[in-house]
Amino acid sequence: MLPAYTDVLIVGAGPTGLTLAAGLQQAGVDHLLIDALEAGQNTSRAGVIHSHTLEMLEAIGVVEPLVARGITVSRFTVRDRDRPLLGIGFQKLPAAFRNILMVPQTTTEAVLHARLTELGGEVHRGVVALGADSDAGGASVRVRIGGVEQTIRARHVVGGDGMHSVIRAAADIPFQGEAYGESFVLADVRMDWPLGSSEVSLFFAPEGLVVVAPLPDGSYRVVATLEDAPEQPTLDDVQRLLDTRGPVAAPARVTDFIWSSRFRVHHRLADTYRKGPFLLMGDAAHVHSPAGGQGMNTGLVDAIVLGEALTRVVRDGEPSSVLDAYSDRRRPAAEAVLALASRLTRVATVRGRPARLLRNTLLRLLNHVRPFKRRLTLGLSGIDRRPLARLPEPAPVR
Ligand SMILES: Cc1cc2nc3c(=O)[nH]c(=O)nc-3n(C[C@H](O)[C@H](O)[C@H](O)COP(=O)(O)OP(=O)(O)OC[C@H]3O[C@@H](n4cnc5c(N)ncnc54)[C@H](O)[C@@H]3O)c2cc1C
């Protein structure tokens, strides 16, 4: 049995749930973190952590272990086969971390979990949230643990339970948007790769885009769009994608296959991140194309900001309007990310030869336009969304 009451019930121990729980544990806020799965997921998924996310994660003390277990990459280059079109460097970012950190999501989750445990917190696994009802004092959440049902009362209930969030449904918060037509192939492979491990490369090709990014163990993450991707892409599928879209002069040779997946991308945003006792963060609140590697990053920043907001309300007795401020800041941040990811996806998947030639010419010109490159760098790194990660100062005590 779990406790019958908690101040904050967090549903979902993905990267956002773990981050929020670590923040609350560190601040001494009573909470309960539950997850339906008996063990954490072991698939790689998000592979990038950006500069702004790292500066936010500083608050819970996980930056050092993340950087130690990741690989830093200094350049992002857009290419058309052998021809570079646009190069972005992060060295001049007005931030402490001036690179992209490549680290598989499994490692990120392991680091967050280790930190939560070190702080004395825990994840209650095998606990499924079935539904919830709100009332004046908070919410009652029905959960199932090993075939037994129980109700947990909470003052605040956080949905960190991913795209198909039960908490978002219980709060009746619309999640508007649509699915992209194409599906994405994702694979981690070992290969002879002519561009080495200091660059994330985005290739445009008539057949669609392909992204190649180095991972810490010497492997590479390959992400590509496909009209109709195979359910379980194979080594040959990945080799074919690189042959038809990647470099020609010095082609890639895939030697070993680690993991692959296919997924359909949705583009959706919750109407609000707060409704009464219910709060949303991460994929429960926003989902979009993986172009630009922003999904998990936006969720991690949500979790840090929400941790601060809940601490101020629950521990420090500030009014619950601080939680509205969380929603008012973080929803526009996701809007900006959705717009960036959708622009990148549209540009990358332009159809028709004349349109592609025009796009390539334009990108080569923009490669010399400093303000454009600076804006793109600030957008990709998340640094331009710093103001949307700051809550208003507490009102002065009279
Ligand atoms: C194949 C794939 C590839 C991806 N690639 C990228 C990428 O390259 N870059 C990027 O930035 N992002 C990528 N993403 C997205 C990234 O993985 C998510 O943005 C991130 O995991 C969101 O974290 P989260 O904590 O919000 O939710 P999740 O990671 O989805 O975690 C939700 C948790 O809630 C639990 N849960 C769900 N329902 C319940 C319930 N009813 N009761 C209890 N627990 C529940 C689940 O078990 C899960 O552990 C990818 C996702 C997938 C699936």
Coordinates of C-alpha atoms and ligand atoms in Angstrom, one line a residue:
M1 CA 0.0 0.0 0.0
L2 CA 1.1 3.5 -0.7
P3 CA 0.4 6.5 1.6
A4 CA -3.2 7.6 1.3
Y5 CA -2.3 11.2 1.2
T6 CA 0.5 13.3 -0.3
D7 CA 1.0 17.0 -1.1
V8 CA 2.2 16.3 -4.7
L9 CA 1.4 13.1 -6.6
I10 CA 3.6 12.8 -9.7
V11 CA 2.3 10.3 -12.2
G12 CA 5.1 9.1 -14.6
A13 CA 8.8 8.5 -13.8
G14 CA 10.2 9.4 -17.2
P15 CA 12.8 12.1 -17.4
T16 CA 10.4 14.8 -16.3
G17 CA 8.9 12.9 -13.4
L18 CA 12.4 12.0 -12.1
T19 CA 13.5 15.6 -12.4
L20 CA 10.5 17.0 -10.6
A21 CA 10.8 14.4 -7.8
A22 CA 14.5 15.2 -7.3
G23 CA 13.7 18.9 -7.1
L24 CA 10.9 18.4 -4.6
Q25 CA 12.9 15.9 -2.5
Q26 CA 15.8 18.4 -2.4
A27 CA 13.4 21.2 -1.3
G28 CA 11.8 18.9 1.4
V29 CA 8.4 18.9 -0.3
D30 CA 6.2 15.9 0.5
H31 CA 5.5 14.0 -2.7
L32 CA 4.9 10.5 -4.3
L33 CA 6.3 9.5 -7.6
I34 CA 4.6 6.5 -9.3
D35 CA 5.0 4.7 -12.6
A36 CA 3.1 2.0 -14.4
L37 CA 6.2 0.2 -15.5
E38 CA 8.0 -2.3 -13.3
A39 CA 11.4 -1.1 -14.6
G40 CA 12.6 2.0 -16.4
Q41 CA 12.5 1.9 -20.3
N42 CA 15.7 0.7 -21.9
T43 CA 15.4 2.4 -25.3
S44 CA 17.7 5.2 -26.3
R45 CA 15.1 7.8 -27.6
A46 CA 16.2 11.4 -27.0
G47 CA 19.9 11.8 -27.6
V48 CA 20.6 15.5 -27.2
I49 CA 20.7 17.8 -24.1
H50 CA 21.0 21.5 -25.0
S51 CA 22.8 24.3 -23.2
H52 CA 19.7 25.9 -21.6
T53 CA 18.5 22.5 -20.3
L54 CA 21.9 22.0 -18.6
E55 CA 21.9 25.3 -16.9
M56 CA 18.4 24.6 -15.5
L57 CA 19.4 21.0 -14.4
E58 CA 22.2 22.7 -12.4
A59 CA 19.5 23.2 -9.7
I60 CA 19.3 19.5 -8.9
G61 CA 23.0 18.7 -9.2
V62 CA 23.1 16.4 -12.2
V63 CA 25.1 18.3 -14.8
E64 CA 28.5 16.9 -13.8
P65 CA 27.5 13.3 -14.1
L66 CA 25.6 14.0 -17.3
V67 CA 28.6 15.7 -18.9
A68 CA 30.9 13.0 -17.7
R69 CA 28.7 10.3 -19.3
G70 CA 28.0 12.2 -22.6
I71 CA 30.0 13.4 -25.5
T72 CA 30.2 17.1 -26.3
V73 CA 29.7 18.2 -29.9
S74 CA 30.6 21.7 -31.0
R75 CA 29.0 21.9 -34.5
F76 CA 25.6 21.4 -36.2
T77 CA 25.9 21.3 -40.0
V78 CA 23.2 21.1 -42.6
R79 CA 24.4 19.3 -45.7
D80 CA 23.1 18.3 -49.2
R81 CA 25.0 15.1 -49.7
D82 CA 28.7 16.2 -49.8
R83 CA 27.9 19.9 -49.8
P84 CA 27.7 21.8 -46.6
L85 CA 24.9 24.4 -46.7
L86 CA 24.7 25.9 -43.3
G87 CA 27.0 25.6 -40.3
I88 CA 26.1 26.5 -36.7
G89 CA 28.7 26.6 -33.9
F90 CA 27.8 27.0 -30.2
Q91 CA 31.2 28.3 -28.9
K92 CA 29.9 31.9 -28.7
L93 CA 26.7 31.1 -26.8
P94 CA 26.2 33.5 -23.9
A95 CA 26.1 30.4 -21.6
A96 CA 28.3 28.3 -19.4
F97 CA 27.9 25.2 -21.6
R98 CA 28.8 26.1 -25.2
N99 CA 28.2 22.8 -26.9
I100 CA 25.6 20.2 -27.6
L101 CA 25.7 17.2 -25.1
M102 CA 24.9 13.9 -26.7
V103 CA 23.7 11.3 -24.2
P104 CA 21.2 8.5 -24.7
Q105 CA 17.9 9.0 -22.8
T106 CA 18.5 5.8 -20.8
T107 CA 21.7 7.3 -19.4
T108 CA 19.9 10.6 -18.7
E109 CA 17.2 8.7 -16.8
A110 CA 19.8 6.6 -14.9
V111 CA 21.6 9.8 -13.8
L112 CA 18.3 11.4 -12.7
H113 CA 17.3 8.3 -10.9
A114 CA 20.7 8.0 -9.1
R115 CA 20.4 11.6 -8.0
L116 CA 16.8 11.1 -6.7
T117 CA 17.9 8.1 -4.7
E118 CA 21.0 9.9 -3.4
L119 CA 18.7 12.7 -2.1
G120 CA 16.6 10.0 -0.3
G121 CA 13.7 9.9 -2.8
E122 CA 12.2 6.9 -4.6
V123 CA 10.1 5.7 -7.5
H124 CA 7.0 3.5 -6.7
R125 CA 6.9 1.2 -9.7
G126 CA 4.1 -1.0 -11.0
V127 CA 1.6 1.6 -9.9
V128 CA -0.9 2.5 -12.7
A129 CA -3.0 5.7 -12.4
L130 CA -6.5 4.8 -13.6
G131 CA -8.3 8.1 -13.3
A132 CA -8.8 11.1 -11.0
D133 CA -11.5 13.4 -9.7
S134 CA -10.9 16.9 -8.3
D135 CA -12.7 18.7 -5.5
A136 CA -12.1 21.9 -3.4
G137 CA -9.2 20.4 -1.4
G138 CA -7.3 18.7 -4.3
A139 CA -7.8 15.4 -6.1
S140 CA -8.4 11.7 -5.6
V141 CA -6.4 9.5 -7.9
R142 CA -7.4 5.9 -8.4
V143 CA -4.4 3.6 -8.8
R144 CA -3.9 -0.1 -9.3
I145 CA -0.9 -1.9 -7.6
G146 CA -0.5 -5.6 -8.4
G147 CA -4.2 -6.1 -9.1
V148 CA -5.3 -4.1 -6.0
E149 CA -7.0 -0.7 -6.3
Q150 CA -6.4 2.2 -4.0
T151 CA -7.2 5.9 -3.9
I152 CA -4.5 8.5 -3.2
R153 CA -5.5 12.0 -2.1
A154 CA -3.2 14.8 -3.2
R155 CA -3.3 18.5 -3.0
H156 CA -1.6 18.7 -6.5
V157 CA -1.4 16.0 -9.1
V158 CA 1.2 16.3 -11.8
G159 CA 0.8 14.5 -15.2
G160 CA 4.3 13.5 -16.3
D161 CA 2.7 10.5 -17.9
G162 CA 3.6 11.1 -21.5
M163 CA 1.6 11.7 -24.7
H164 CA -1.4 9.5 -23.8
S165 CA -1.7 11.2 -20.3
V166 CA -4.4 9.8 -18.0
I167 CA -4.0 12.9 -15.9
R168 CA -4.6 15.3 -18.8
A169 CA -7.7 13.3 -19.7
A170 CA -8.9 13.4 -16.1
A171 CA -8.5 17.1 -16.0
D172 CA -10.3 17.3 -19.4
I173 CA -7.6 19.5 -20.9
P174 CA -7.7 19.5 -24.7
F175 CA -4.5 18.4 -26.5
Q176 CA -5.0 19.9 -29.9
G177 CA -2.9 19.2 -33.1
E178 CA -2.3 16.5 -35.5
A179 CA 0.0 13.7 -36.7
Y180 CA 2.6 14.3 -39.4
G181 CA 2.1 12.3 -42.5
E182 CA 5.5 10.7 -42.5
S183 CA 7.0 8.4 -40.0
F184 CA 10.5 8.6 -38.5
V185 CA 13.1 5.8 -38.3
L186 CA 15.5 5.9 -35.4
A187 CA 18.5 3.7 -35.0
D188 CA 21.7 3.5 -33.0
V189 CA 24.5 1.9 -35.1
R190 CA 28.3 1.5 -35.2
M191 CA 29.8 2.6 -38.5
D192 CA 32.7 4.0 -40.4
W193 CA 31.6 7.6 -40.6
P194 CA 33.6 10.1 -42.7
L195 CA 32.5 13.1 -40.7
G196 CA 33.8 11.9 -37.3
S197 CA 32.3 12.6 -33.9
S198 CA 32.5 16.3 -33.5
E199 CA 29.5 17.3 -35.5
V200 CA 25.7 16.6 -35.7
S201 CA 24.9 16.5 -39.4
L202 CA 21.5 17.0 -40.9
F203 CA 21.3 15.9 -44.6
F204 CA 18.7 17.0 -46.9
A205 CA 17.9 14.7 -49.8
P206 CA 15.0 14.3 -52.3
E207 CA 13.9 11.2 -50.5
G208 CA 13.8 13.0 -47.1
L209 CA 16.1 14.1 -44.3
V210 CA 18.6 12.1 -42.3
V211 CA 20.3 13.2 -39.1
V212 CA 23.6 11.6 -37.9
A213 CA 24.8 12.3 -34.4
P214 CA 27.6 10.8 -32.4
L215 CA 26.9 9.0 -29.1
P216 CA 29.3 8.6 -26.2
D217 CA 30.2 4.9 -26.8
G218 CA 31.5 5.6 -30.3
S219 CA 28.2 4.6 -31.9
Y220 CA 26.0 6.9 -33.9
R221 CA 22.3 7.9 -33.7
V222 CA 20.6 7.9 -37.2
V223 CA 17.2 9.6 -37.5
A224 CA 15.4 9.8 -40.9
T225 CA 11.9 10.5 -42.3
L226 CA 10.2 7.9 -44.4
E227 CA 6.8 7.8 -46.0
D228 CA 6.2 4.4 -44.6
A229 CA 9.0 3.2 -42.3
P230 CA 9.4 -0.5 -41.5
E231 CA 8.2 -1.4 -38.0
Q232 CA 11.6 -2.6 -37.0
P233 CA 14.3 -1.0 -39.3
T234 CA 17.3 -3.3 -40.0
L235 CA 21.0 -2.6 -40.5
D236 CA 20.3 -2.9 -44.3
D237 CA 17.5 -0.2 -44.0
V238 CA 19.9 2.1 -42.2
Q239 CA 22.7 1.5 -44.8
R240 CA 20.3 2.2 -47.6
L241 CA 19.1 5.5 -46.0
L242 CA 22.7 6.6 -45.6
D243 CA 23.6 5.5 -49.2
T244 CA 20.7 7.4 -50.7
R245 CA 20.8 10.5 -48.5
G246 CA 24.3 10.8 -46.8
P247 CA 27.7 11.6 -48.1
V248 CA 28.7 10.3 -51.5
A249 CA 32.5 10.9 -51.9
A250 CA 33.3 9.0 -48.6
P251 CA 30.2 6.9 -48.0
A252 CA 29.2 5.6 -44.6
R253 CA 29.6 1.9 -43.8
V254 CA 27.3 0.5 -41.1
T255 CA 29.1 -2.3 -39.3
D256 CA 27.0 -3.0 -36.2
F257 CA 23.4 -2.6 -35.3
I258 CA 22.4 -1.7 -31.7
W259 CA 18.7 -0.6 -31.6
S260 CA 16.1 0.7 -33.9
S261 CA 12.5 2.0 -33.8
R262 CA 9.9 3.6 -35.9
F263 CA 7.6 6.3 -34.7
R264 CA 4.9 8.6 -36.0
V265 CA 5.3 12.2 -34.9
H266 CA 2.4 14.2 -33.5
H267 CA 2.3 18.0 -33.2
R268 CA 0.1 18.8 -30.2
L269 CA -0.1 21.2 -27.4
A270 CA -2.3 21.2 -24.2
D271 CA -4.7 24.2 -23.9
T272 CA -3.3 24.9 -20.4
Y273 CA -0.8 23.3 -18.1
R274 CA -2.9 23.9 -15.0
K275 CA -6.5 23.1 -14.2
G276 CA -7.4 23.1 -10.5
P277 CA -5.2 20.6 -8.8
F278 CA -3.9 19.1 -12.1
L279 CA -0.6 20.2 -13.6
L280 CA 1.0 19.0 -16.8
M281 CA 4.6 18.8 -17.9
G282 CA 6.7 17.1 -20.7
D283 CA 5.1 15.0 -23.4
A284 CA 1.8 15.1 -21.5
A285 CA 1.7 18.8 -22.4
H286 CA 3.5 19.0 -25.7
V287 CA 4.7 16.7 -28.5
H288 CA 6.4 17.5 -31.8
S289 CA 8.8 16.5 -34.5
P290 CA 12.3 15.4 -33.3
A291 CA 13.9 17.8 -35.7
G292 CA 16.2 20.0 -33.5
G293 CA 16.1 17.5 -30.6
Q294 CA 13.9 19.6 -28.4
G295 CA 11.3 17.3 -27.0
M296 CA 12.8 16.0 -23.8
N297 CA 14.7 19.2 -23.3
T298 CA 11.5 21.3 -23.1
G299 CA 10.1 18.7 -20.7
L300 CA 13.1 18.8 -18.4
V301 CA 12.9 22.6 -18.1
D302 CA 9.2 22.3 -17.4
A303 CA 10.0 20.0 -14.5
I304 CA 12.6 22.3 -13.0
V305 CA 10.3 25.3 -13.2
L306 CA 7.3 23.3 -11.8
G307 CA 9.4 22.1 -9.0
E308 CA 10.2 25.7 -8.0
A309 CA 6.5 26.7 -8.3
L310 CA 5.3 23.8 -6.2
T311 CA 7.9 24.4 -3.6
R312 CA 6.9 28.1 -3.3
V313 CA 3.2 27.1 -2.9
V314 CA 3.4 23.9 -0.8
R315 CA 6.4 24.7 1.4
D316 CA 6.5 28.5 1.5
G317 CA 2.8 29.1 1.5
E318 CA 2.7 31.4 -1.6
P319 CA -0.7 31.7 -3.4
S320 CA -1.5 29.1 -6.0
S321 CA -1.3 31.8 -8.7
V322 CA 2.4 30.8 -8.9
L323 CA 1.2 27.6 -10.5
D324 CA -0.7 29.6 -13.1
A325 CA 2.5 31.5 -13.7
Y326 CA 4.2 28.1 -14.4
S327 CA 1.5 27.4 -17.1
D328 CA 1.7 31.0 -18.5
R329 CA 5.5 30.7 -18.9
R330 CA 5.9 27.2 -20.1
R331 CA 3.1 26.9 -22.6
P332 CA 4.6 29.8 -24.8
A333 CA 8.0 28.0 -24.5
A334 CA 6.5 24.9 -26.0
E335 CA 4.7 27.0 -28.7
A336 CA 8.1 28.4 -29.7
V337 CA 9.6 24.9 -29.7
L338 CA 6.8 23.5 -31.8
A339 CA 7.2 26.4 -34.3
L340 CA 11.0 25.8 -34.5
A341 CA 10.6 22.0 -34.9
S342 CA 7.9 22.4 -37.5
R343 CA 9.9 25.0 -39.5
L344 CA 13.0 22.7 -39.5
T345 CA 10.9 19.7 -40.6
R346 CA 9.2 21.7 -43.4
V347 CA 12.5 23.1 -44.7
A348 CA 14.1 19.6 -44.5
T349 CA 11.3 17.8 -46.3
V350 CA 10.7 20.3 -49.2
R351 CA 9.4 18.4 -52.3
G352 CA 10.2 19.0 -55.9
R353 CA 13.6 19.8 -57.5
P354 CA 13.1 23.6 -58.1
A355 CA 11.9 24.2 -54.5
R356 CA 14.9 22.2 -53.2
L357 CA 17.4 24.1 -55.3
L358 CA 15.9 27.4 -54.1
R359 CA 16.1 26.2 -50.5
N360 CA 19.7 25.1 -50.8
T361 CA 20.7 28.5 -52.4
L362 CA 18.9 30.4 -49.7
L363 CA 20.6 28.3 -46.9
R364 CA 24.0 28.9 -48.5
L365 CA 23.3 32.6 -48.5
L366 CA 22.0 32.6 -44.9
N367 CA 25.2 30.8 -43.9
H368 CA 26.8 34.3 -44.2
V369 CA 24.1 36.2 -42.4
R370 CA 25.3 36.5 -38.8
P371 CA 22.0 37.6 -37.1
F372 CA 20.2 34.6 -38.7
K373 CA 22.8 32.2 -37.5
R374 CA 22.8 33.7 -34.0
R375 CA 19.0 33.5 -33.8
L376 CA 19.1 29.8 -34.9
T377 CA 21.8 29.0 -32.4
L378 CA 19.9 30.7 -29.5
G379 CA 16.7 28.8 -30.6
L380 CA 18.4 25.4 -30.8
S381 CA 20.3 25.8 -27.6
G382 CA 17.1 27.0 -25.8
I383 CA 19.0 30.1 -24.5
D384 CA 16.4 32.4 -26.1
R385 CA 13.7 30.8 -24.0
R386 CA 15.4 31.7 -20.7
P387 CA 12.7 34.3 -19.8
L388 CA 10.1 31.6 -20.1
A389 CA 11.9 29.5 -17.4
R390 CA 11.7 32.3 -14.8
L391 CA 8.8 32.6 -12.4
P392 CA 7.8 36.0 -11.1
E393 CA 9.6 37.1 -7.9
P394 CA 7.6 36.4 -4.6
A395 CA 5.5 39.5 -3.5
P396 CA 7.4 41.4 -0.7
V397 CA 6.2 40.6 2.8
R398 CA 4.6 43.8 4.4
Ligands
LIG1 C1 11.1 6.3 -30.4 C2 11.2 7.6 -29.7 C3 12.2 8.5 -30.1 C4 12.4 9.7 -29.6 N1 13.5 10.5 -30.0 C5 13.6 11.7 -29.5 C6 14.7 12.5 -29.8 O1 15.5 12.1 -30.7 N2 14.9 13.7 -29.2 C7 14.0 14.2 -28.2 O2 14.2 15.3 -27.7 N3 12.9 13.4 -27.9 C8 12.8 12.2 -28.5 N4 11.7 11.4 -28.1 C9 10.8 12.0 -27.1 C10 11.3 11.8 -25.7 O3 11.6 10.5 -25.5 C11 10.2 12.4 -24.8 O4 10.1 13.8 -25.1 C12 10.5 12.2 -23.3 O5 10.7 10.9 -23.0 C13 9.4 12.8 -22.5 O6 9.6 12.6 -21.2 P1 8.3 12.6 -20.2 O7 8.9 12.4 -18.8 O8 7.4 13.7 -20.5 O9 7.4 11.3 -20.7 P2 7.8 9.8 -20.9 O10 9.2 9.6 -21.1 O11 6.8 9.3 -22.0 O12 7.4 9.1 -19.5 C14 6.1 8.9 -19.1 C15 6.1 7.9 -18.0 O13 4.8 7.8 -17.5 C16 4.5 6.5 -17.3 N5 3.0 6.4 -17.3 C17 2.2 6.6 -18.4 N6 0.9 6.4 -18.1 C18 0.9 6.1 -16.8 C19 -0.2 5.8 -15.9 N7 -1.5 5.8 -16.3 N8 0.1 5.5 -14.6 C20 1.5 5.5 -14.2 N9 2.5 5.8 -15.0 C21 2.2 6.1 -16.3 C22 5.2 5.7 -18.3 O14 5.4 4.3 -17.9 C23 6.5 6.5 -18.5 O15 7.5 6.0 -17.7 C24 11.5 10.2 -28.6 C25 10.5 9.3 -28.2 C26 10.3 8.1 -28.8 C27 9.2 7.2 -28.3

